[in-house]
Structure formats: C-alpha cells, structure tokens
CSV table of C-alpha atoms and ligand atoms in Angstrom, one decimal:
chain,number,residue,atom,x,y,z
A,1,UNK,CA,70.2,98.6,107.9
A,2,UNK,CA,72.2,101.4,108.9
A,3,UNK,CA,73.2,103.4,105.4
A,4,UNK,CA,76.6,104.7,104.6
A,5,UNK,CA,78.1,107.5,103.4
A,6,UNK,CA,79.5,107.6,99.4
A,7,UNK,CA,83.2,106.9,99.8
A,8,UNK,CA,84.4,110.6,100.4
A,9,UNK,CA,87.7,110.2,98.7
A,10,UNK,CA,88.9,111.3,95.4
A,11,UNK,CA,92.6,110.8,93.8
A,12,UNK,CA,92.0,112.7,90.5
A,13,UNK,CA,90.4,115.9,89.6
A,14,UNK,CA,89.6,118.8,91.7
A,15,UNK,CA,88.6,118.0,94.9
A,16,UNK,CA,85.9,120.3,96.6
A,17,UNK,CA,83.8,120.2,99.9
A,18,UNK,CA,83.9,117.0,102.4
A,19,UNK,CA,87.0,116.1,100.0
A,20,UNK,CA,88.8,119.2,100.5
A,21,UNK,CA,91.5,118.9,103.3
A,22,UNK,CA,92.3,122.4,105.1
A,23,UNK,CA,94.7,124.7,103.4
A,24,UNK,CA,92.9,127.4,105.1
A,25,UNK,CA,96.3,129.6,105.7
A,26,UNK,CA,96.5,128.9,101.9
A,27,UNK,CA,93.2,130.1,101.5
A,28,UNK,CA,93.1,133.2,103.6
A,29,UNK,CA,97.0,134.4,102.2
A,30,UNK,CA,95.9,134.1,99.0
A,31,UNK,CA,92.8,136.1,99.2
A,32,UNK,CA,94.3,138.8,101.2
A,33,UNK,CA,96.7,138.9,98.0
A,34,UNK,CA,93.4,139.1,96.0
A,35,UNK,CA,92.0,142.1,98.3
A,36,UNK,CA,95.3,143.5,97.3
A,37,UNK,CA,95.5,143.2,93.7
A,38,UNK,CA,98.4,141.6,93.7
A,39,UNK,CA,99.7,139.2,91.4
A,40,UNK,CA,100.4,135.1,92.7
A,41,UNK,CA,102.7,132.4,91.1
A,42,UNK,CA,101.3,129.2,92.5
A,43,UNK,CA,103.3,126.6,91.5
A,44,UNK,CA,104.4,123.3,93.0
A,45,UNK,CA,104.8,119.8,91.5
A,46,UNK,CA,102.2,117.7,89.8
A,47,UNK,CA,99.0,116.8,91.8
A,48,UNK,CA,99.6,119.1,94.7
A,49,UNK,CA,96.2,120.9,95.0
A,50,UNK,CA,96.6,123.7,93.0
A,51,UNK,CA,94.3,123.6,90.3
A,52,UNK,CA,91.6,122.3,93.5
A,53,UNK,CA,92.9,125.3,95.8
A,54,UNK,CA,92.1,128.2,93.7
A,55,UNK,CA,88.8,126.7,93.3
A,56,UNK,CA,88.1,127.0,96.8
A,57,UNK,CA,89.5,130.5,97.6
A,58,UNK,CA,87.4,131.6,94.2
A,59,UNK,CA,84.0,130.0,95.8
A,60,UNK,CA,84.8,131.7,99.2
A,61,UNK,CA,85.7,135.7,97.6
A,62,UNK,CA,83.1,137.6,99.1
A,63,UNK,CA,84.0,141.0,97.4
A,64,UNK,CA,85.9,139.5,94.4
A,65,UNK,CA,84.8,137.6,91.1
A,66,UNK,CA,87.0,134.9,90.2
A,67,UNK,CA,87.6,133.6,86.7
A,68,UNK,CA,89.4,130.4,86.1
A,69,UNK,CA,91.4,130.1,82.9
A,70,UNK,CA,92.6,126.6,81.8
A,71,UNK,CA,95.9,126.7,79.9
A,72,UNK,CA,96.2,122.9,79.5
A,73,UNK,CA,96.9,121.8,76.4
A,74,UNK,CA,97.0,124.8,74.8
A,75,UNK,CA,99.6,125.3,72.0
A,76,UNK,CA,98.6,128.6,70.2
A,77,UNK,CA,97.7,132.4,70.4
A,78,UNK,CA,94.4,131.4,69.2
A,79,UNK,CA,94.4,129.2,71.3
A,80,UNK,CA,95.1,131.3,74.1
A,81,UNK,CA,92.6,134.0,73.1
A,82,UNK,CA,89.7,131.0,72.9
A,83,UNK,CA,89.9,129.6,76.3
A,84,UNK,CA,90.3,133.2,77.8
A,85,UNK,CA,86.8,134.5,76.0
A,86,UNK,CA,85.2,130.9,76.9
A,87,UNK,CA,86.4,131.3,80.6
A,88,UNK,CA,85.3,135.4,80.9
A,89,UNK,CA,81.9,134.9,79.7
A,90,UNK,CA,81.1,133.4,83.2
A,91,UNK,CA,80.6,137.0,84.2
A,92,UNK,CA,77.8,138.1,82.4
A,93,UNK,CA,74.6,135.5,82.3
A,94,UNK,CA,72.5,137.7,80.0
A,95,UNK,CA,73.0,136.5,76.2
A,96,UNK,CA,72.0,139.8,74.6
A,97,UNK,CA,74.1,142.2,76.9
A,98,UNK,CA,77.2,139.8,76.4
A,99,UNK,CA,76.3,139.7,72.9
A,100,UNK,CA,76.2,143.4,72.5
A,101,UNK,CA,79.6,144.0,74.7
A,102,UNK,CA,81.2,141.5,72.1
A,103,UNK,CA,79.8,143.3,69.2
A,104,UNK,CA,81.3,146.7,70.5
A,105,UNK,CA,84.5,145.3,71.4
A,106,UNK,CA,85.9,142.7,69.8
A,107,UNK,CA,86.3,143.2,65.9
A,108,UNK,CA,89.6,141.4,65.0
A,109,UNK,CA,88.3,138.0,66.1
A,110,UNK,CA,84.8,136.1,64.9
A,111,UNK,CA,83.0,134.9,67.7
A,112,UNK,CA,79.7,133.1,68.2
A,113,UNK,CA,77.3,133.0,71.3
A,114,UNK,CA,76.9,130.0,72.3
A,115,UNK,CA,74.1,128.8,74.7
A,116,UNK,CA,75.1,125.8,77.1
A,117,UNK,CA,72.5,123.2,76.2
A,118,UNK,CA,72.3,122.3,80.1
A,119,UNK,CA,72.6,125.9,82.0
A,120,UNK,CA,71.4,128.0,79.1
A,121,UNK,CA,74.4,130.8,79.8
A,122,UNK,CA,76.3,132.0,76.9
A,123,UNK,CA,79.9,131.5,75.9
A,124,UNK,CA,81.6,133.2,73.6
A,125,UNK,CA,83.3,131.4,71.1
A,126,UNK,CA,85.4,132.4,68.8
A,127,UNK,CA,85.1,130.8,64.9
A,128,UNK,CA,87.8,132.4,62.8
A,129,UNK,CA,91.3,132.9,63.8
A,130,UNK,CA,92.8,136.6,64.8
A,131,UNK,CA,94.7,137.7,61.8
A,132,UNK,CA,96.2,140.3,64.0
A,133,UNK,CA,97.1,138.6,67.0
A,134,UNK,CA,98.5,141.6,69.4
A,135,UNK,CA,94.9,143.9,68.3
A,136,UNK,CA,92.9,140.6,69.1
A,137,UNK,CA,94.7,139.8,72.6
A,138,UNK,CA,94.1,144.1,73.7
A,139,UNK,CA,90.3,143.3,72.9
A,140,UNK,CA,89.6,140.2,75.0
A,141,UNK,CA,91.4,142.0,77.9
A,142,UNK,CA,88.6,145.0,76.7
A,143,UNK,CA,86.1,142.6,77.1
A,144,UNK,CA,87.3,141.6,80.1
A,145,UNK,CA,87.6,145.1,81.3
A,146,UNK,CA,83.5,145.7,80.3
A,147,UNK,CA,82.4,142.3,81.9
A,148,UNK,CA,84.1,143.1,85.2
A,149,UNK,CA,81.6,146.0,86.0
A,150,UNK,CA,84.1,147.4,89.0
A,151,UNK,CA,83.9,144.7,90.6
A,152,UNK,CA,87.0,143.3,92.0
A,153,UNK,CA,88.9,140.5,90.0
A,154,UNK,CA,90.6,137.8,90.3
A,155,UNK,CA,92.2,135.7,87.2
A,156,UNK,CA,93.9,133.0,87.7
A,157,UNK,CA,95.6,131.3,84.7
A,158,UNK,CA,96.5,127.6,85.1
A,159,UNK,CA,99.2,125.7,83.7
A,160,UNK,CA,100.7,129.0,82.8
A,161,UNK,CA,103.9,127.4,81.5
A,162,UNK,CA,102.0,126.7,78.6
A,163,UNK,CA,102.4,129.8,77.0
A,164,UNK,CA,105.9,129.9,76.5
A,165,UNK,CA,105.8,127.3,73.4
A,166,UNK,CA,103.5,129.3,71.6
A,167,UNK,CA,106.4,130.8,69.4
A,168,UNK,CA,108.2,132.9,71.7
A,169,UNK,CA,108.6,135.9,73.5
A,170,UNK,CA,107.0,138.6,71.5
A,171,UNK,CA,103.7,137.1,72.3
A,172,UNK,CA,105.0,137.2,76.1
A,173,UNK,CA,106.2,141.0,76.0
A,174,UNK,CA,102.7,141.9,74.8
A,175,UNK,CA,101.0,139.7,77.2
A,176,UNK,CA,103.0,141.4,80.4
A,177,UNK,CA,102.5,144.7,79.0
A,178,UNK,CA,98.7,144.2,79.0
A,179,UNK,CA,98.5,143.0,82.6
A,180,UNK,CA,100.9,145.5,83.6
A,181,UNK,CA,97.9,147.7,82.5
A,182,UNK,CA,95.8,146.5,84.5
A,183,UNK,CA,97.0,147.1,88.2
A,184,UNK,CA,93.3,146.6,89.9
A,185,UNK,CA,93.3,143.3,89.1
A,186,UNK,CA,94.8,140.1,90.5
A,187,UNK,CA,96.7,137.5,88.3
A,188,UNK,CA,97.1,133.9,89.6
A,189,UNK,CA,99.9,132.1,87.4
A,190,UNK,CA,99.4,128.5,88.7
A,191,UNK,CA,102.2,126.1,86.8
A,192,UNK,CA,103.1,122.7,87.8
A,193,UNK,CA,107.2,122.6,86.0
A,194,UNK,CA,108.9,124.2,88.1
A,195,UNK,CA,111.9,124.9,86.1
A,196,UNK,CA,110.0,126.1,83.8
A,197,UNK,CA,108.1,128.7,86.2
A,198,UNK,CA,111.1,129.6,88.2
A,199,UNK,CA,112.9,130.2,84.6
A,200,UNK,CA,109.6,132.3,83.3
A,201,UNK,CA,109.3,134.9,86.4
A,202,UNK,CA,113.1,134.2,87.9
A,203,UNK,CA,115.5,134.9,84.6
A,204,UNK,CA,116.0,138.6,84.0
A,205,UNK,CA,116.0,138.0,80.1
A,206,UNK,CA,112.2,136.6,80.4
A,207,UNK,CA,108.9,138.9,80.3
A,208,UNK,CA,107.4,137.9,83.3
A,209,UNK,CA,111.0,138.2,85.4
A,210,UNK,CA,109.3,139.5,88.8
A,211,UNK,CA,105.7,139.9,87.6
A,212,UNK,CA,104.4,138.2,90.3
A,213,UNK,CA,104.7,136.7,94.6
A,214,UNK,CA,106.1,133.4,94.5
A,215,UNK,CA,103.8,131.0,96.2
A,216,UNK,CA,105.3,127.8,96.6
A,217,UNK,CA,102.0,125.2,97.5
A,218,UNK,CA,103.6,122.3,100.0
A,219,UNK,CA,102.1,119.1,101.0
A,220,UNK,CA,99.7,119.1,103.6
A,221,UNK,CA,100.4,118.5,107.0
A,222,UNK,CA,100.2,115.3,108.8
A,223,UNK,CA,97.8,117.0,111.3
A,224,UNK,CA,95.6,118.6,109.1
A,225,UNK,CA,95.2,115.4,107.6
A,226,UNK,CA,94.6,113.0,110.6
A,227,UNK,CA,91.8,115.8,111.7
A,228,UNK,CA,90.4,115.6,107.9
A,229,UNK,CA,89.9,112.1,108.3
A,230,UNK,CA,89.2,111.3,111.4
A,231,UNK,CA,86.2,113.8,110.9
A,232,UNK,CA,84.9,111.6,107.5
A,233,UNK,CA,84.9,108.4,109.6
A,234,UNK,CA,83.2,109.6,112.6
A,235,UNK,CA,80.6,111.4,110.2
A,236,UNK,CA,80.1,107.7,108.5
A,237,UNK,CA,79.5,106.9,112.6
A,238,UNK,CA,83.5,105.2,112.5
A,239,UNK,CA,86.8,106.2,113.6
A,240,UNK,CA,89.6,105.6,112.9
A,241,UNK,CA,93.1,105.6,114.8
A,242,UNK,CA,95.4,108.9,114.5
A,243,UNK,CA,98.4,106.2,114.5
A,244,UNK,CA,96.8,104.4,111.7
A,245,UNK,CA,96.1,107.9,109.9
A,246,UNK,CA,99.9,108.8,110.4
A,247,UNK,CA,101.3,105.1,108.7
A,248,UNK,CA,99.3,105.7,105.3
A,249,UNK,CA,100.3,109.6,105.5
A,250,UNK,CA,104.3,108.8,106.1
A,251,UNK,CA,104.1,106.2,103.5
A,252,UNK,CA,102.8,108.8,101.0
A,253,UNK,CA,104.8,111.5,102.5
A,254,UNK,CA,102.0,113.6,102.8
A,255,UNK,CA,101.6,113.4,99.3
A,256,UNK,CA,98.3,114.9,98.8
A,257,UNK,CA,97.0,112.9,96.0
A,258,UNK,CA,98.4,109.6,97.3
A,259,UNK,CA,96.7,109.9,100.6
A,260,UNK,CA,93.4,110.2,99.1
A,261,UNK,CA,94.0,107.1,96.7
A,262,UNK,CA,95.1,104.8,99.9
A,263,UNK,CA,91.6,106.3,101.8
A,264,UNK,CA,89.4,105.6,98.5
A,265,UNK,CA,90.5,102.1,99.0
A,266,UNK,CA,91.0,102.0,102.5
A,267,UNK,CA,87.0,103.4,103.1
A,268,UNK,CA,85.4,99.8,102.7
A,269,UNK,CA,87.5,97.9,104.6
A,270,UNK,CA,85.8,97.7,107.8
A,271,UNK,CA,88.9,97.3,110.0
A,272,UNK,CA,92.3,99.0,108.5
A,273,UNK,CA,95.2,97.0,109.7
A,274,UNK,CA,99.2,97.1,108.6
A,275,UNK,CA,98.8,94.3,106.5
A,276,UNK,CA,95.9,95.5,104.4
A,277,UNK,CA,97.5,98.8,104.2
A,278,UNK,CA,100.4,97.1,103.1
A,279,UNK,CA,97.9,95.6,100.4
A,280,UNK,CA,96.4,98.3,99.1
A,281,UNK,CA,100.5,99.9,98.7
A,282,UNK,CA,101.0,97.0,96.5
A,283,UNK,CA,98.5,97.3,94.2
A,284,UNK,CA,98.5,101.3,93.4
A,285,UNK,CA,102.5,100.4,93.1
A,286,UNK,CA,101.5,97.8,90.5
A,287,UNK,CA,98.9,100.3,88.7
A,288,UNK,CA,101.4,102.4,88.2
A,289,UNK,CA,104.3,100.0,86.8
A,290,UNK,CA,103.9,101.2,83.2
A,291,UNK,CA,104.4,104.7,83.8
A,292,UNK,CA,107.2,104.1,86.0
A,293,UNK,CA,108.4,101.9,84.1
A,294,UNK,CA,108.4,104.3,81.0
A,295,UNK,CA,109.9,107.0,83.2
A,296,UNK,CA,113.1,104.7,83.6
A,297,UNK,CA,113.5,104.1,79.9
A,298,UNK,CA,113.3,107.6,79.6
A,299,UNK,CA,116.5,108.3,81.5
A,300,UNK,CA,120.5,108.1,81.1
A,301,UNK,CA,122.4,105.2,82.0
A,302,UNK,CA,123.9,108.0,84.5
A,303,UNK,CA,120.8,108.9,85.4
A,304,UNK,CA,119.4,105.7,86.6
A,305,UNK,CA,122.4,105.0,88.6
A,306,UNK,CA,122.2,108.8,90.2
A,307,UNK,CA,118.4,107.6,91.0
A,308,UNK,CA,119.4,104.1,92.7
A,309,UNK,CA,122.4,105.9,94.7
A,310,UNK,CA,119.6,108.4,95.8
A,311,UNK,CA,117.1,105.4,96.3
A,312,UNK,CA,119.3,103.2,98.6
A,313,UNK,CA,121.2,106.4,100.4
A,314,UNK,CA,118.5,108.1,101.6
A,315,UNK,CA,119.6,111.0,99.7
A,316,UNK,CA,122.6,112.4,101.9
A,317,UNK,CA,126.4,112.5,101.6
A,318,UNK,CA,126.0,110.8,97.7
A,319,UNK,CA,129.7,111.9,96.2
A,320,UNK,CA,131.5,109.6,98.8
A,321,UNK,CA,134.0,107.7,96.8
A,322,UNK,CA,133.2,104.3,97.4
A,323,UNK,CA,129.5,105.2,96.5
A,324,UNK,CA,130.5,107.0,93.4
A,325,UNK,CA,132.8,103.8,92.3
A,326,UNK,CA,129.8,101.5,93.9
A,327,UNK,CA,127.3,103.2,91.5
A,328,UNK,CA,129.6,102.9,88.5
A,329,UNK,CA,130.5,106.9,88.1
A,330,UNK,CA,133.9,107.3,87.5
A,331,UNK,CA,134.3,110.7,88.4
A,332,UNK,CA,132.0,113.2,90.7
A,333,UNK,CA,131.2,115.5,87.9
A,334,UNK,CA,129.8,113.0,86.2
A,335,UNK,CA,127.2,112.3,89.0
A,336,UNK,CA,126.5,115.8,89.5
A,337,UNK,CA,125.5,116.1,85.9
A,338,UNK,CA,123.3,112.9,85.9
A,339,UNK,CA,121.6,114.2,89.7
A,340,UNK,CA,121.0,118.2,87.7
A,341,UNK,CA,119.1,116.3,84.8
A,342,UNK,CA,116.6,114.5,87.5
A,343,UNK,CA,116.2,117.9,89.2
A,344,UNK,CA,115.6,119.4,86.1
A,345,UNK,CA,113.4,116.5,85.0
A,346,UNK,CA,111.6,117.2,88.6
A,347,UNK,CA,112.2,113.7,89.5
A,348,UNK,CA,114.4,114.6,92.3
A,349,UNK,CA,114.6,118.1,95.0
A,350,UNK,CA,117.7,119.1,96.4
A,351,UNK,CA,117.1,120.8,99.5
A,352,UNK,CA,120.1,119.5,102.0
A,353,UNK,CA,119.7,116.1,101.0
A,354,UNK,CA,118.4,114.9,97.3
A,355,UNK,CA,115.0,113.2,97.7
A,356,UNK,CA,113.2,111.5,94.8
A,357,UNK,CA,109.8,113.4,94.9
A,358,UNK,CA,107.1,110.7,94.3
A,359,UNK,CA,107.4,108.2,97.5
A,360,UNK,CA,105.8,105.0,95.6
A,361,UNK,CA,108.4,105.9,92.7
A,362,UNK,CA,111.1,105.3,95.0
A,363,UNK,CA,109.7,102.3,96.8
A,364,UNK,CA,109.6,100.8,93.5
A,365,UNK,CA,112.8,101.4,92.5
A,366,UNK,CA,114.2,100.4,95.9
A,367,UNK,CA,112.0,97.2,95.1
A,368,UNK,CA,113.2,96.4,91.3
B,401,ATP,N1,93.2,120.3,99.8
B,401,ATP,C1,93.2,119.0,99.4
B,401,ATP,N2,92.7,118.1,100.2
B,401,ATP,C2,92.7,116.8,99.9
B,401,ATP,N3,93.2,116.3,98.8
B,401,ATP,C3,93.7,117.2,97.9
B,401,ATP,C4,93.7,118.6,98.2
B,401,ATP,N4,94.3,119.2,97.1
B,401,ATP,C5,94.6,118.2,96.3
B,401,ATP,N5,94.3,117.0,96.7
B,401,ATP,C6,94.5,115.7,96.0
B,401,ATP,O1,95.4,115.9,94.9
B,401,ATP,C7,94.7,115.7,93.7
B,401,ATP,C8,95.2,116.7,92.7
B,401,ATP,O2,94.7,117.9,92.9
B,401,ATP,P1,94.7,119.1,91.9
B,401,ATP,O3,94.3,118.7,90.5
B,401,ATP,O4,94.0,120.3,92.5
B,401,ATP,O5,96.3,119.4,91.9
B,401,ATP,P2,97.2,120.2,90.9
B,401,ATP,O6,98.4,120.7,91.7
B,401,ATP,O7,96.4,121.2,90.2
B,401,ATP,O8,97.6,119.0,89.9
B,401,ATP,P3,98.3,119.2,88.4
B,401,ATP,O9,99.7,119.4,88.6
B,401,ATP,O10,98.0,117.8,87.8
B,401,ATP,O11,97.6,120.3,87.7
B,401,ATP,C9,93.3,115.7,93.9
B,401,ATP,O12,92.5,114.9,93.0
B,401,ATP,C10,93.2,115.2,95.4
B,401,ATP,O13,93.3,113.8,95.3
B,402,MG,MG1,96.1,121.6,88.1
C-alpha cells in the first residue's frame, strides 16, 4: 500500500520547512536590513507569520547570529532582563566559558547556569531580582556584547509592545539609549497591536519615535500559495486544482493562518469539492463561536451596529443617510466614533473602504 505523507499543514505555532509558504522577498529584504545593521519594526495583525518569518530569515544568516527574544507575557523589568539572558545564552555552548563571562559581567543580578536536561547547553537564569534595574539592564547588553565575539547580530524582540506596561517610560528611555549604543547590531521589534506599535515608534513624545524601518508583513499572495500547495499534493503523488486552491484562499482572504487550517482538514479528503469545502468552513466557523461570540459582548451597542453596517455594505460609502438611520445612528459622528473604536480595537482597517479584518468573523456576523 502506497504510504502517505504526514498532513503538511499547521494552523498554530511557527511554521517551518515543507509548511513554510514563500515570503522570500520578505526574507531576502530583511536580511539585507540585517547585513546593514539596521533596525526592523515588523508588525502586522495577529497570526500573520511574523513570529514564523524571523525564524526562517535567522536559520538562513550566513554571516549573522540571530537571537530570538520572546516578550510574550511578560509584565516586568525582571522579567525583561530573564528572558533576554535565557534567550543570549544560545551563543555560547560551553558551560564554563559562559559561566565565567557571567561571573565577570553581571554583578547586580543572581544568576544560575543551568544545563538543559535534553541538549546539555547552558542557560543562564537569573534567581534574585535586580535591585538596580538600569545597572542590571547595561550588564546583560555587556553580556551580550562578550557572547557576540564580532560576529554579526541580529536581535529580534517579539511582542515588543509588551514592554510599555512595565511601569513606563523611564524604563523605555534607558532601553533606547542602550540600543542606540549599539549601532553594529540589528534590532527586530516584531509586535502584533498595531496601535500600539505605530503609537510606540510613530508619537514624537515616545522613546522609540523613529528607532526603527517600518515593515508592515501582508498576507500572502494568492500565487505564492496555489504554487505552495500544489507542490505538497504532487509530492504526496496528488494534485490538486489551482481554481480549487484559489476558492479556499478567497474565502480566507489570504489569511495566512486560515488557509493552512482549511488545508489540515482539507489533506484527507481524497477529492476536494465546493461542498466539502463549504463543510469544513462551517465547522472552523463553529469552533470559533465562543470567541466570537465573546468579542461581540465586548463591544458598544454603537459598535456592533458600525460592525453590521460594515458587514452587510461591503465596507464602502457607510455615512449615507439612510444607512446611518437604517443602522440606528442618529447622527454621523456618532458612527465615526463607534467605526475609530473597532479600528483601534483592530477589528476593522480603513484603507478606502472599512474591512472587518478576520474573514470568518465577518461571515459569521453576516450569518447571525
Ligand atoms: N510563511 C507562511 N507560510 C504558511 N503559513 C504561514 C506562514 N506564516 C504564518 N503562517 C500561518 O500562520 C500561523 C501563525 O504564524 P506566526 O505565529 O508566525 O504568526 P505571528 O504573526 O507571529 O502571530 P501572533 O500575532 O500570534 O504572534 C502559523 O501557524 C501558520 O498557520
Ligand atoms: Mg508571533
């Protein structure tokens, strides 16, 4: 019996090798930043590729180091300073020289090595927290600056947004002033709230006001992915249709996370037809109910009507008076301020048109 190949497809986490699709103008522009030293802010909304794209241009740096620094979830200095000394310690494999760097270089922070029960490499991690909090953040960047050996960095810090609830901007100030030291090396800011990004780098009151490229990460392209897949099926000895390809990626609107949750449960089905796509629509839809659900309840009563208007008008021409009076508003101002708190909620974009950003959201309001 003819054996197939492990369903390629992958709706969460970071997606690497066969489940990778393309972004290689991504890749190449952002390592020709890296060659550069320059600093990136990669931002884009939730479940883009971000996190999964500097991934792959860090595995591909042939002159460069890469060190990934996970913000998530982080709501402290400390905080701050423990995931940055976990993450650095990737650079140097040798307990004892590590060890002896740490010993030279870090004194207003208690640290252990650590040795990863599986890999046996060492991580520093720290034990006590850094009384002095502005010494202890110039010494990791020290250790840093030790562990890099002249090679070339790169230093990407994810959900960057993160860092401007820690208890304000002093913390911020002595943050950019340390990068600002560093001019060899390349910073990666990836954030996912936009507002909150574009209001970090963008507002001349803020420390990182113009720190930084903007790099806006967009979908992928409807091409890239019909090539993508097509090449999975005819490596599991199948094909697959371009036309068929194009329905799922229109429906998700080359949503990059949605088109690999339709594949995952399109892969068995050994013909894909309109009706079972139609099927498999339904049922992520109905996975999803409670969190949409709970991001309705969340809103205004303006809100929600701004988000049906949106829904059933396709987005265009929405302060027409009979819509406005249709839609219960009773004035235009008071529809503008209901559609600026679902931009800045990032449930809608305004380009020319407002367009509710996840597709299956709106096909489930246009349903309910
Ligand atoms: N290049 C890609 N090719 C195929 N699928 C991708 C690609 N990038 C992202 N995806 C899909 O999107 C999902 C989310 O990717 P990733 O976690 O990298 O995005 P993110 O922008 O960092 O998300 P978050 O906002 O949650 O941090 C992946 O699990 C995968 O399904
Ligand atoms: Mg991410």
């Amino acid at each position: 019996m003819k054996k197939h190949m492990r369903n390629p497809f992958q709706s969460t986490g970071i997606v690497k090798d066969l489940a990778f699709c393309n972004r290689e103008r991504e890749q190449r522009e952002i390592k020709k930043y890296i060659e550069n030293s320059q600093n990136i802010l990669l931002y884009s909304h939730r479940r883009y590729g971000k996190t999964s794209l500097i991934f792959k241009v860090f595995s591909g740096l042939k002159n460069a180091r890469g060190v990934y620094i996970d913000l998530f979830g982080t709501t402290t200095i400390d905080d701050f300073l423990k995931n940055f000394l976990r993450a650095i310690s990737v650079l140097e494999t040798r307990a004892s020289h590590l060890n002896r760097i740490v010993r030279e270089t870090l004194s207003s922070i208690g640290v252990n090595i650590t040795l990863d029960t599986l890999t046996g490499s060492p991580t520093i991690t720290p034990v006590v927290h850094a009384r002095e909090k502005d010494r202890a953040l110039e010494e990791v960047f020290a250790v840093l600056r030790k562990l890099s050996k002249k090679r070339k960095l790169a230093v990407a810090f994810d959900e960057f947004q993160e860092i401007a609830d820690y208890g304000g901007d002093p913390f911020e100030k002595r943050l950019r002033s340390i990068i600002q030291q560093h001019t060899d090396v390349s910073f990666i800011f990836a954030g996912s709230q936009r507002h909150m990004i574009t209001q970090m780098f963008r507002d001349s009151n803020r420390a990182f006001y113009m720190m930084a490229a903007s790099y806006p990460l967009k979908r992928i392209e409807p091409n890239d992915y019909v090539h993508w897949i097509e090449g999975l099926y005819a490596k599991d000895g199948r094909s697959i249709s371009p036309s068929t390809i194009g329905d799922v990626v229109w429906r998700c609107e080359n949503h990059p996370a949605y088109v690999q949750e339709f594949f995952f449960w399109l892969w068995d089905e050994r013909k894909v037809t309109k009706e079972i796509i139609d099927g498999v629509e339904r049922r992520i839809i109905e996975r999803q109910i409670a969190e949409f659900s709970a991001e309705w309840e969340a809103l205004t009563i303006n809100q929600k009507r701004a988000l049906k208007l949106v829904a059933s008008s396709g987005g265009n021409n929405l302060f027409t008076a009979d819509k406005l009076s249709m839609h219960g508003f009773r004035t235009a101002s008071q529809l503008s301020t209901a559609v600026q708190g679902l931009v800045n909620k990032g449930l809608l974009d305004r380009n020319e048109d407002y367009k509710i950003y996840d597709p299956l959201f709106r096909r489930w309001l246009q349903q309910s």
